[in-house]
Amino acid sequence: MDIVGTAVAAYVTPGGAPVVALYLVSHNVPLGSIDGSTGFALGVCGMSLCKVALRWVQIWRDGLMPELPPAR
């Protein structure tokens, strides 16, 4: 999961940081370290999505997927 979080942060931060900076400047928030905080947040999101995907695969592998209700 750490590798996925690092990869997400490394590849998405260059595109995401300017968007976050535009939002913060428009709301009169001091910029500080936009790249670092944006990279951290994106890395945490990437790790969380990886955890969800791994958990879903484990449930699917063990045959514990719940039955979907019938369509009406």
PDB file of N, CA and C in Angstrom:
ATOM      1  N   MET A   1       0.813  -1.188   0.000  1.00  0.00           N
ATOM      2  CA  MET A   1       0.000   0.000   0.000  1.00  0.00           C
ATOM      3  C   MET A   1       0.859   1.255   0.000  1.00  0.00           C
ATOM      4  N   ASP A   2       2.005   1.171   0.639  1.00  0.00           N
ATOM      5  CA  ASP A   2       2.880   2.343   0.677  1.00  0.00           C
ATOM      6  C   ASP A   2       3.360   2.720  -0.714  1.00  0.00           C
ATOM      7  N   ILE A   3       3.644   1.704  -1.518  1.00  0.00           N
ATOM      8  CA  ILE A   3       4.115   1.967  -2.882  1.00  0.00           C
ATOM      9  C   ILE A   3       3.018   2.630  -3.702  1.00  0.00           C
ATOM     10  N   VAL A   4       1.787   2.190  -3.528  1.00  0.00           N
ATOM     11  CA  VAL A   4       0.664   2.794  -4.252  1.00  0.00           C
ATOM     12  C   VAL A   4       0.470   4.243  -3.815  1.00  0.00           C
ATOM     13  N   GLY A   5       0.533   4.506  -2.520  1.00  0.00           N
ATOM     14  CA  GLY A   5       0.394   5.878  -2.036  1.00  0.00           C
ATOM     15  C   GLY A   5       1.492   6.783  -2.556  1.00  0.00           C
ATOM     16  N   THR A   6       2.721   6.249  -2.585  1.00  0.00           N
ATOM     17  CA  THR A   6       3.837   7.032  -3.107  1.00  0.00           C
ATOM     18  C   THR A   6       3.658   7.309  -4.589  1.00  0.00           C
ATOM     19  N   ALA A   7       3.227   6.303  -5.343  1.00  0.00           N
ATOM     20  CA  ALA A   7       3.034   6.477  -6.789  1.00  0.00           C
ATOM     21  C   ALA A   7       1.933   7.493  -7.089  1.00  0.00           C
ATOM     22  N   VAL A   8       0.836   7.411  -6.349  1.00  0.00           N
ATOM     23  CA  VAL A   8      -0.260   8.369  -6.552  1.00  0.00           C
ATOM     24  C   VAL A   8       0.217   9.780  -6.237  1.00  0.00           C
ATOM     25  N   ALA A   9       0.917   9.933  -5.118  1.00  0.00           N
ATOM     26  CA  ALA A   9       1.412  11.258  -4.746  1.00  0.00           C
ATOM     27  C   ALA A   9       2.397  11.786  -5.778  1.00  0.00           C
ATOM     28  N   ALA A  10       3.287  10.934  -6.258  1.00  0.00           N
ATOM     29  CA  ALA A  10       4.315  11.379  -7.211  1.00  0.00           C
ATOM     30  C   ALA A  10       3.731  11.771  -8.559  1.00  0.00           C
ATOM     31  N   TYR A  11       2.731  11.039  -9.030  1.00  0.00           N
ATOM     32  CA  TYR A  11       2.202  11.303 -10.365  1.00  0.00           C
ATOM     33  C   TYR A  11       1.074  12.319 -10.399  1.00  0.00           C
ATOM     34  N   VAL A  12       0.326  12.459  -9.320  1.00  0.00           N
ATOM     35  CA  VAL A  12      -0.842  13.346  -9.346  1.00  0.00           C
ATOM     36  C   VAL A  12      -0.540  14.718  -8.748  1.00  0.00           C
ATOM     37  N   THR A  13       0.449  14.814  -7.862  1.00  0.00           N
ATOM     38  CA  THR A  13       0.753  16.098  -7.213  1.00  0.00           C
ATOM     39  C   THR A  13       1.105  17.207  -8.205  1.00  0.00           C
ATOM     40  N   PRO A  14       1.929  16.963  -9.237  1.00  0.00           N
ATOM     41  CA  PRO A  14       2.228  18.072 -10.152  1.00  0.00           C
ATOM     42  C   PRO A  14       0.996  18.668 -10.830  1.00  0.00           C
ATOM     43  N   GLY A  15      -0.023  17.886 -11.043  1.00  0.00           N
ATOM     44  CA  GLY A  15      -1.248  18.413 -11.632  1.00  0.00           C
ATOM     45  C   GLY A  15      -2.236  18.920 -10.598  1.00  0.00           C
ATOM     46  N   GLY A  16      -2.204  18.340  -9.409  1.00  0.00           N
ATOM     47  CA  GLY A  16      -3.172  18.715  -8.377  1.00  0.00           C
ATOM     48  C   GLY A  16      -2.787  19.928  -7.565  1.00  0.00           C
ATOM     49  N   ALA A  17      -1.489  20.159  -7.388  1.00  0.00           N
ATOM     50  CA  ALA A  17      -1.037  21.283  -6.560  1.00  0.00           C
ATOM     51  C   ALA A  17      -1.467  22.642  -7.125  1.00  0.00           C
ATOM     52  N   PRO A  18      -1.370  22.875  -8.439  1.00  0.00           N
ATOM     53  CA  PRO A  18      -1.847  24.181  -8.943  1.00  0.00           C
ATOM     54  C   PRO A  18      -3.343  24.395  -8.732  1.00  0.00           C
ATOM     55  N   VAL A  19      -4.121  23.330  -8.806  1.00  0.00           N
ATOM     56  CA  VAL A  19      -5.563  23.455  -8.584  1.00  0.00           C
ATOM     57  C   VAL A  19      -5.835  23.828  -7.131  1.00  0.00           C
ATOM     58  N   VAL A  20      -5.141  23.172  -6.209  1.00  0.00           N
ATOM     59  CA  VAL A  20      -5.302  23.490  -4.793  1.00  0.00           C
ATOM     60  C   VAL A  20      -4.822  24.914  -4.515  1.00  0.00           C
ATOM     61  N   ALA A  21      -3.720  25.314  -5.142  1.00  0.00           N
ATOM     62  CA  ALA A  21      -3.199  26.675  -4.936  1.00  0.00           C
ATOM     63  C   ALA A  21      -4.190  27.720  -5.424  1.00  0.00           C
ATOM     64  N   LEU A  22      -4.835  27.481  -6.558  1.00  0.00           N
ATOM     65  CA  LEU A  22      -5.841  28.432  -7.051  1.00  0.00           C
ATOM     66  C   LEU A  22      -7.004  28.554  -6.071  1.00  0.00           C
ATOM     67  N   TYR A  23      -7.428  27.447  -5.513  1.00  0.00           N
ATOM     68  CA  TYR A  23      -8.522  27.474  -4.545  1.00  0.00           C
ATOM     69  C   TYR A  23      -8.116  28.247  -3.288  1.00  0.00           C
ATOM     70  N   LEU A  24      -6.907  27.980  -2.786  1.00  0.00           N
ATOM     71  CA  LEU A  24      -6.472  28.635  -1.556  1.00  0.00           C
ATOM     72  C   LEU A  24      -6.249  30.126  -1.753  1.00  0.00           C
ATOM     73  N   VAL A  25      -5.693  30.511  -2.897  1.00  0.00           N
ATOM     74  CA  VAL A  25      -5.460  31.937  -3.158  1.00  0.00           C
ATOM     75  C   VAL A  25      -6.794  32.670  -3.257  1.00  0.00           C
ATOM     76  N   SER A  26      -7.800  32.039  -3.866  1.00  0.00           N
ATOM     77  CA  SER A  26      -9.099  32.698  -4.008  1.00  0.00           C
ATOM     78  C   SER A  26      -9.812  32.857  -2.660  1.00  0.00           C
ATOM     79  N   HIS A  27      -9.392  32.097  -1.646  1.00  0.00           N
ATOM     80  CA  HIS A  27     -10.002  32.198  -0.319  1.00  0.00           C
ATOM     81  C   HIS A  27      -9.073  32.865   0.701  1.00  0.00           C
ATOM     82  N   ASN A  28      -8.046  33.562   0.220  1.00  0.00           N
ATOM     83  CA  ASN A  28      -7.111  34.326   1.055  1.00  0.00           C
ATOM     84  C   ASN A  28      -6.432  33.473   2.131  1.00  0.00           C
ATOM     85  N   VAL A  29      -6.081  32.257   1.782  1.00  0.00           N
ATOM     86  CA  VAL A  29      -5.357  31.372   2.692  1.00  0.00           C
ATOM     87  C   VAL A  29      -3.880  31.447   2.332  1.00  0.00           C
ATOM     88  N   PRO A  30      -2.965  31.594   3.304  1.00  0.00           N
ATOM     89  CA  PRO A  30      -1.541  31.618   2.964  1.00  0.00           C
ATOM     90  C   PRO A  30      -1.111  30.290   2.340  1.00  0.00           C
ATOM     91  N   LEU A  31      -0.285  30.385   1.317  1.00  0.00           N
ATOM     92  CA  LEU A  31       0.060  29.193   0.535  1.00  0.00           C
ATOM     93  C   LEU A  31       0.924  28.198   1.301  1.00  0.00           C
ATOM     94  N   GLY A  32       1.997  28.641   1.947  1.00  0.00           N
ATOM     95  CA  GLY A  32       2.854  27.714   2.680  1.00  0.00           C
ATOM     96  C   GLY A  32       3.438  26.650   1.771  1.00  0.00           C
ATOM     97  N   SER A  33       3.317  25.423   2.141  1.00  0.00           N
ATOM     98  CA  SER A  33       3.857  24.304   1.376  1.00  0.00           C
ATOM     99  C   SER A  33       2.726  23.548   0.698  1.00  0.00           C
ATOM    100  N   ILE A  34       2.283  24.064  -0.420  1.00  0.00           N
ATOM    101  CA  ILE A  34       1.167  23.459  -1.146  1.00  0.00           C
ATOM    102  C   ILE A  34       1.555  22.094  -1.697  1.00  0.00           C
ATOM    103  N   ASP A  35       2.745  21.980  -2.279  1.00  0.00           N
ATOM    104  CA  ASP A  35       3.152  20.709  -2.882  1.00  0.00           C
ATOM    105  C   ASP A  35       3.211  19.591  -1.849  1.00  0.00           C
ATOM    106  N   GLY A  36       3.786  19.878  -0.703  1.00  0.00           N
ATOM    107  CA  GLY A  36       3.917  18.853   0.325  1.00  0.00           C
ATOM    108  C   GLY A  36       2.585  18.400   0.887  1.00  0.00           C
ATOM    109  N   SER A  37       1.729  19.353   1.209  1.00  0.00           N
ATOM    110  CA  SER A  37       0.437  18.988   1.790  1.00  0.00           C
ATOM    111  C   SER A  37      -0.474  18.322   0.766  1.00  0.00           C
ATOM    112  N   THR A  38      -0.415  18.775  -0.479  1.00  0.00           N
ATOM    113  CA  THR A  38      -1.210  18.138  -1.530  1.00  0.00           C
ATOM    114  C   THR A  38      -0.718  16.723  -1.788  1.00  0.00           C
ATOM    115  N   GLY A  39       0.596  16.540  -1.850  1.00  0.00           N
ATOM    116  CA  GLY A  39       1.155  15.212  -2.050  1.00  0.00           C
ATOM    117  C   GLY A  39       0.792  14.266  -0.920  1.00  0.00           C
ATOM    118  N   PHE A  40       0.835  14.764   0.307  1.00  0.00           N
ATOM    119  CA  PHE A  40       0.462  13.938   1.462  1.00  0.00           C
ATOM    120  C   PHE A  40      -0.994  13.507   1.369  1.00  0.00           C
ATOM    121  N   ALA A  41      -1.882  14.458   1.092  1.00  0.00           N
ATOM    122  CA  ALA A  41      -3.309  14.134   1.022  1.00  0.00           C
ATOM    123  C   ALA A  41      -3.596  13.148  -0.108  1.00  0.00           C
ATOM    124  N   LEU A  42      -2.970  13.343  -1.263  1.00  0.00           N
ATOM    125  CA  LEU A  42      -3.178  12.424  -2.374  1.00  0.00           C
ATOM    126  C   LEU A  42      -2.607  11.045  -2.071  1.00  0.00           C
ATOM    127  N   GLY A  43      -1.470  10.990  -1.387  1.00  0.00           N
ATOM    128  CA  GLY A  43      -0.886   9.707  -1.007  1.00  0.00           C
ATOM    129  C   GLY A  43      -1.772   8.939  -0.045  1.00  0.00           C
ATOM    130  N   VAL A  44      -2.361   9.642   0.920  1.00  0.00           N
ATOM    131  CA  VAL A  44      -3.272   8.994   1.867  1.00  0.00           C
ATOM    132  C   VAL A  44      -4.511   8.481   1.133  1.00  0.00           C
ATOM    133  N   CYS A  45      -5.023   9.258   0.189  1.00  0.00           N
ATOM    134  CA  CYS A  45      -6.184   8.804  -0.591  1.00  0.00           C
ATOM    135  C   CYS A  45      -5.832   7.571  -1.413  1.00  0.00           C
ATOM    136  N   GLY A  46      -4.652   7.563  -2.028  1.00  0.00           N
ATOM    137  CA  GLY A  46      -4.219   6.407  -2.800  1.00  0.00           C
ATOM    138  C   GLY A  46      -4.084   5.161  -1.946  1.00  0.00           C
ATOM    139  N   MET A  47      -3.515   5.311  -0.751  1.00  0.00           N
ATOM    140  CA  MET A  47      -3.378   4.156   0.143  1.00  0.00           C
ATOM    141  C   MET A  47      -4.745   3.661   0.613  1.00  0.00           C
ATOM    142  N   SER A  48      -5.658   4.570   0.863  1.00  0.00           N
ATOM    143  CA  SER A  48      -6.992   4.172   1.301  1.00  0.00           C
ATOM    144  C   SER A  48      -7.727   3.410   0.201  1.00  0.00           C
ATOM    145  N   LEU A  49      -7.632   3.894  -1.029  1.00  0.00           N
ATOM    146  CA  LEU A  49      -8.268   3.191  -2.136  1.00  0.00           C
ATOM    147  C   LEU A  49      -7.641   1.827  -2.368  1.00  0.00           C
ATOM    148  N   CYS A  50      -6.331   1.718  -2.184  1.00  0.00           N
ATOM    149  CA  CYS A  50      -5.657   0.433  -2.301  1.00  0.00           C
ATOM    150  C   CYS A  50      -6.149  -0.526  -1.224  1.00  0.00           C
ATOM    151  N   LYS A  51      -6.306  -0.047  -0.017  1.00  0.00           N
ATOM    152  CA  LYS A  51      -6.801  -0.877   1.089  1.00  0.00           C
ATOM    153  C   LYS A  51      -8.203  -1.382   0.794  1.00  0.00           C
ATOM    154  N   VAL A  52      -9.064  -0.510   0.269  1.00  0.00           N
ATOM    155  CA  VAL A  52     -10.428  -0.908  -0.078  1.00  0.00           C
ATOM    156  C   VAL A  52     -10.407  -1.969  -1.174  1.00  0.00           C
ATOM    157  N   ALA A  53      -9.570  -1.785  -2.186  1.00  0.00           N
ATOM    158  CA  ALA A  53      -9.485  -2.751  -3.279  1.00  0.00           C
ATOM    159  C   ALA A  53      -8.975  -4.103  -2.779  1.00  0.00           C
ATOM    160  N   LEU A  54      -7.959  -4.098  -1.935  1.00  0.00           N
ATOM    161  CA  LEU A  54      -7.444  -5.356  -1.395  1.00  0.00           C
ATOM    162  C   LEU A  54      -8.495  -6.057  -0.536  1.00  0.00           C
ATOM    163  N   ARG A  55      -9.215  -5.305   0.266  1.00  0.00           N
ATOM    164  CA  ARG A  55     -10.251  -5.903   1.106  1.00  0.00           C
ATOM    165  C   ARG A  55     -11.354  -6.504   0.249  1.00  0.00           C
ATOM    166  N   TRP A  56     -11.743  -5.807  -0.819  1.00  0.00           N
ATOM    167  CA  TRP A  56     -12.777  -6.318  -1.713  1.00  0.00           C
ATOM    168  C   TRP A  56     -12.325  -7.614  -2.378  1.00  0.00           C
ATOM    169  N   VAL A  57     -11.057  -7.679  -2.803  1.00  0.00           N
ATOM    170  CA  VAL A  57     -10.529  -8.898  -3.419  1.00  0.00           C
ATOM    171  C   VAL A  57     -10.494 -10.041  -2.415  1.00  0.00           C
ATOM    172  N   GLN A  58     -10.133  -9.781  -1.169  1.00  0.00           N
ATOM    173  CA  GLN A  58     -10.128 -10.822  -0.149  1.00  0.00           C
ATOM    174  C   GLN A  58     -11.533 -11.360   0.103  1.00  0.00           C
ATOM    175  N   ILE A  59     -12.501 -10.472   0.172  1.00  0.00           N
ATOM    176  CA  ILE A  59     -13.885 -10.909   0.373  1.00  0.00           C
ATOM    177  C   ILE A  59     -14.346 -11.728  -0.823  1.00  0.00           C
ATOM    178  N   TRP A  60     -14.021 -11.295  -2.026  1.00  0.00           N
ATOM    179  CA  TRP A  60     -14.415 -12.008  -3.244  1.00  0.00           C
ATOM    180  C   TRP A  60     -13.744 -13.378  -3.291  1.00  0.00           C
ATOM    181  N   ARG A  61     -12.460 -13.435  -2.911  1.00  0.00           N
ATOM    182  CA  ARG A  61     -11.719 -14.694  -2.914  1.00  0.00           C
ATOM    183  C   ARG A  61     -12.318 -15.694  -1.939  1.00  0.00           C
ATOM    184  N   ASP A  62     -12.724 -15.237  -0.777  1.00  0.00           N
ATOM    185  CA  ASP A  62     -13.258 -16.123   0.242  1.00  0.00           C
ATOM    186  C   ASP A  62     -14.722 -16.479   0.021  1.00  0.00           C
ATOM    187  N   GLY A  63     -15.334 -15.912  -1.002  1.00  0.00           N
ATOM    188  CA  GLY A  63     -16.723 -16.232  -1.305  1.00  0.00           C
ATOM    189  C   GLY A  63     -17.718 -15.623  -0.346  1.00  0.00           C
ATOM    190  N   LEU A  64     -17.376 -14.505   0.244  1.00  0.00           N
ATOM    191  CA  LEU A  64     -18.252 -13.865   1.225  1.00  0.00           C
ATOM    192  C   LEU A  64     -19.016 -12.662   0.659  1.00  0.00           C
ATOM    193  N   MET A  65     -19.068 -12.565  -0.664  1.00  0.00           N
ATOM    194  CA  MET A  65     -19.761 -11.424  -1.261  1.00  0.00           C
ATOM    195  C   MET A  65     -21.259 -11.531  -0.953  1.00  0.00           C
ATOM    196  N   PRO A  66     -21.862 -10.452  -0.493  1.00  0.00           N
ATOM    197  CA  PRO A  66     -23.299 -10.508  -0.191  1.00  0.00           C
ATOM    198  C   PRO A  66     -24.110 -10.580  -1.481  1.00  0.00           C
ATOM    199  N   GLU A  67     -25.261 -11.202  -1.371  1.00  0.00           N
ATOM    200  CA  GLU A  67     -26.165 -11.280  -2.512  1.00  0.00           C
ATOM    201  C   GLU A  67     -26.812  -9.918  -2.734  1.00  0.00           C
ATOM    202  N   LEU A  68     -26.913  -9.525  -3.979  1.00  0.00           N
ATOM    203  CA  LEU A  68     -27.578  -8.273  -4.299  1.00  0.00           C
ATOM    204  C   LEU A  68     -29.079  -8.483  -4.291  1.00  0.00           C
ATOM    205  N   PRO A  69     -29.842  -7.487  -3.842  1.00  0.00           N
ATOM    206  CA  PRO A  69     -31.289  -7.644  -3.858  1.00  0.00           C
ATOM    207  C   PRO A  69     -31.794  -7.686  -5.298  1.00  0.00           C
ATOM    208  N   PRO A  70     -32.879  -8.382  -5.544  1.00  0.00           N
ATOM    209  CA  PRO A  70     -33.404  -8.463  -6.918  1.00  0.00           C
ATOM    210  C   PRO A  70     -33.855  -7.096  -7.402  1.00  0.00           C
ATOM    211  N   ALA A  71     -33.707  -6.871  -8.702  1.00  0.00           N
ATOM    212  CA  ALA A  71     -34.136  -5.606  -9.305  1.00  0.00           C
ATOM    213  C   ALA A  71     -35.645  -5.565  -9.350  1.00  0.00           C
ATOM    214  N   ARG A  72     -36.173  -4.385  -9.165  1.00  0.00           N
ATOM    215  CA  ARG A  72     -37.649  -4.243  -9.192  1.00  0.00           C
ATOM    216  C   ARG A  72     -38.118  -3.886 -10.561  1.00  0.00           C
TER     217      ARG A  72
END
